[in-house]
Amino acid sequence: MTNSRVLPKPAYSLDDAVKYISQNHNIDISKKDLIEYIQNEELQASIYVCGNVDSLYSINKKSIGNKISTSIIRLIVSETNICNRQFRNYSTDAPIPLEIHNDYFFLSVYIDADSEDYRNLLTYQKFWHNQKSKPLKLAEFSGYMHIYPYEFSSYNVDELLEKNYISDINSIFFNDSFSIQIEIKDHIKIQLNDIVILHNNLIKFLEMFSIIDSSYSHPEEIKKLTDKIKELEKEILSKDKTIEELSSQKSKKPSPASDNKKNAFIKSLLYIHYGEKIAENPRPHVHDPNSSPISANGAIQRSFDENGLSKHLPTGKTLLNWVKGIELDIKE
């Protein structure tokens, strides 16, 4: 058997499901086997449909020539599945839209604004609806619906494979994060090529036979998580590098020789402009609000005030610390 593997996807035709199991798990299985498992309720068959409360208009994204009449028999939904809830304070007479969906199915329901029940719908964890009673006015749906196993059970598998379709289906359903059942009123043929197995149902099937265990995660999810981890690792490395650079800059201190050179330069400027006495002790010549008011008229303070540079003048104490112990090498 080939070593090539089949990439996962949301749903598989029966032929693709055979390839997925055979090539990914090295198991000899046939399309006939899958149908028998469906008949025995060990594997769930599904179909992609689009329609509204009155009819189906496409199967497997292919338009249906004749109208297939339908009706919604049951809708059970938890509050968390309802995507738009702005109708809590709805006050007009227009129909009120609700959107309900998960990864496989989308349903748009319109609630009758005249119904006395709609305002209380979200106060219940679940609600049950029969089309004959309000509040459901209209529904549009698209996505994967399940086919009941009994729709297959009356067929001989070899004969079914030969004719290549099932007919006279009574209803289709979806039962996962919410539940909906749709009655099909007209005669309909569903080609075997249009029947699919959802990825999560295929995984449950493989788990049931211990081909994979319950800790198995979908390969595509593993890839997404792996890619995300790699992105996070790159981000962490980048941030670590930035932190290291900032820490390095923060920890870098000027060498004593560099400090002495800078302080000697400052003291030299003080010596040139104010003389030796102020250069040796500049502190009294910079204004200190907590000291003598005389310092407000100090030589250094006046120079900075007159040139509009007062905000750049350090304190007298800071200046003194810079020049203290610095010996100027003055040539005569």
Coordinates of N, CA and C in Angstrom, one line a residue, residues 71-78 109-112 117-118 121 125-138 178-183:
S71 N -40.2 21.4 5.4 CA -40.6 22.1 6.6 C -39.7 21.8 7.8
I72 N -39.6 22.8 8.6 CA -38.7 22.6 9.8 C -39.6 22.0 10.9
I73 N -39.3 20.8 11.3 CA -40.0 20.1 12.3 C -39.6 20.5 13.7
R74 N -38.3 20.6 13.9 CA -37.8 20.9 15.3 C -36.5 21.8 15.2
L75 N -36.5 22.7 16.1 CA -35.3 23.5 16.3 C -35.0 23.7 17.8
I76 N -33.9 23.2 18.2 CA -33.5 23.3 19.6 C -32.1 24.0 19.6
V77 N -32.0 25.1 20.3 CA -30.8 25.9 20.3 C -30.5 26.4 21.7
S78 N -29.2 26.4 22.1 CA -28.9 27.0 23.3 C -28.6 28.5 23.1
V109 N -33.0 32.5 11.1 CA -34.4 32.4 11.5 C -35.0 33.8 11.7
Y110 N -36.2 33.9 11.3 CA -36.9 35.2 11.5 C -38.1 34.9 12.5
I111 N -38.0 35.7 13.5 CA -39.0 35.6 14.6 C -40.2 36.5 14.3
D112 N -41.4 36.1 14.6 CA -42.6 36.9 14.4 C -42.6 37.9 15.5
D117 N -43.9 35.2 22.7 CA -42.9 34.3 23.3 C -41.5 34.8 23.0
Y118 N -41.3 35.6 21.9 CA -39.9 35.9 21.5 C -39.1 36.6 22.5
L121 N -37.4 34.1 24.8 CA -36.7 33.0 24.2 C -35.3 32.9 24.9
Q125 N -32.6 28.2 28.5 CA -31.4 27.6 28.0 C -31.6 27.0 26.6
K126 N -32.8 26.4 26.4 CA -33.2 25.8 25.1 C -34.6 26.2 24.8
F127 N -35.0 26.2 23.5 CA -36.4 26.3 23.2 C -36.7 25.3 22.1
W128 N -38.0 24.8 22.1 CA -38.4 23.9 21.1 C -39.4 24.6 20.2
H129 N -39.3 24.3 18.9 CA -40.2 25.0 18.0 C -40.8 24.0 17.0
N130 N -42.1 24.1 16.8 CA -42.8 23.4 15.7 C -43.3 24.4 14.7
Q131 N -43.2 24.1 13.4 CA -43.5 25.1 12.4 C -44.9 25.6 12.5
K132 N -45.8 24.7 13.0 CA -47.3 25.0 13.0 C -47.6 26.1 14.0
S133 N -46.7 26.3 15.0 CA -46.9 27.3 16.0 C -45.8 28.4 15.8
K134 N -46.1 29.6 16.2 CA -45.2 30.7 16.2 C -44.1 30.5 17.2
P135 N -43.0 31.1 17.2 CA -42.7 32.4 16.5 C -42.0 32.3 15.2
L136 N -41.6 31.1 14.7 CA -40.8 31.0 13.5 C -41.6 31.4 12.3
K137 N -41.0 32.4 11.5 CA -41.7 32.9 10.3 C -41.0 32.4 9.1
L138 N -39.7 32.4 9.1 CA -39.0 32.0 7.9 C -37.6 31.6 8.3
F178 N -26.3 22.7 18.3 CA -27.7 22.9 18.3 C -28.4 21.8 17.4
S179 N -29.7 21.7 17.5 CA -30.4 20.6 16.8 C -31.5 21.2 15.9
I180 N -31.5 20.7 14.7 CA -32.6 21.0 13.8 C -33.0 19.8 13.0
Q181 N -34.2 19.6 12.7 CA -34.7 18.5 11.9 C -35.6 19.1 10.8
I182 N -35.3 18.7 9.5 CA -36.1 19.3 8.4 C -36.8 18.1 7.7
E183 N -38.1 18.2 7.5 CA -38.8 17.2 6.8 C -38.8 17.5 5.3

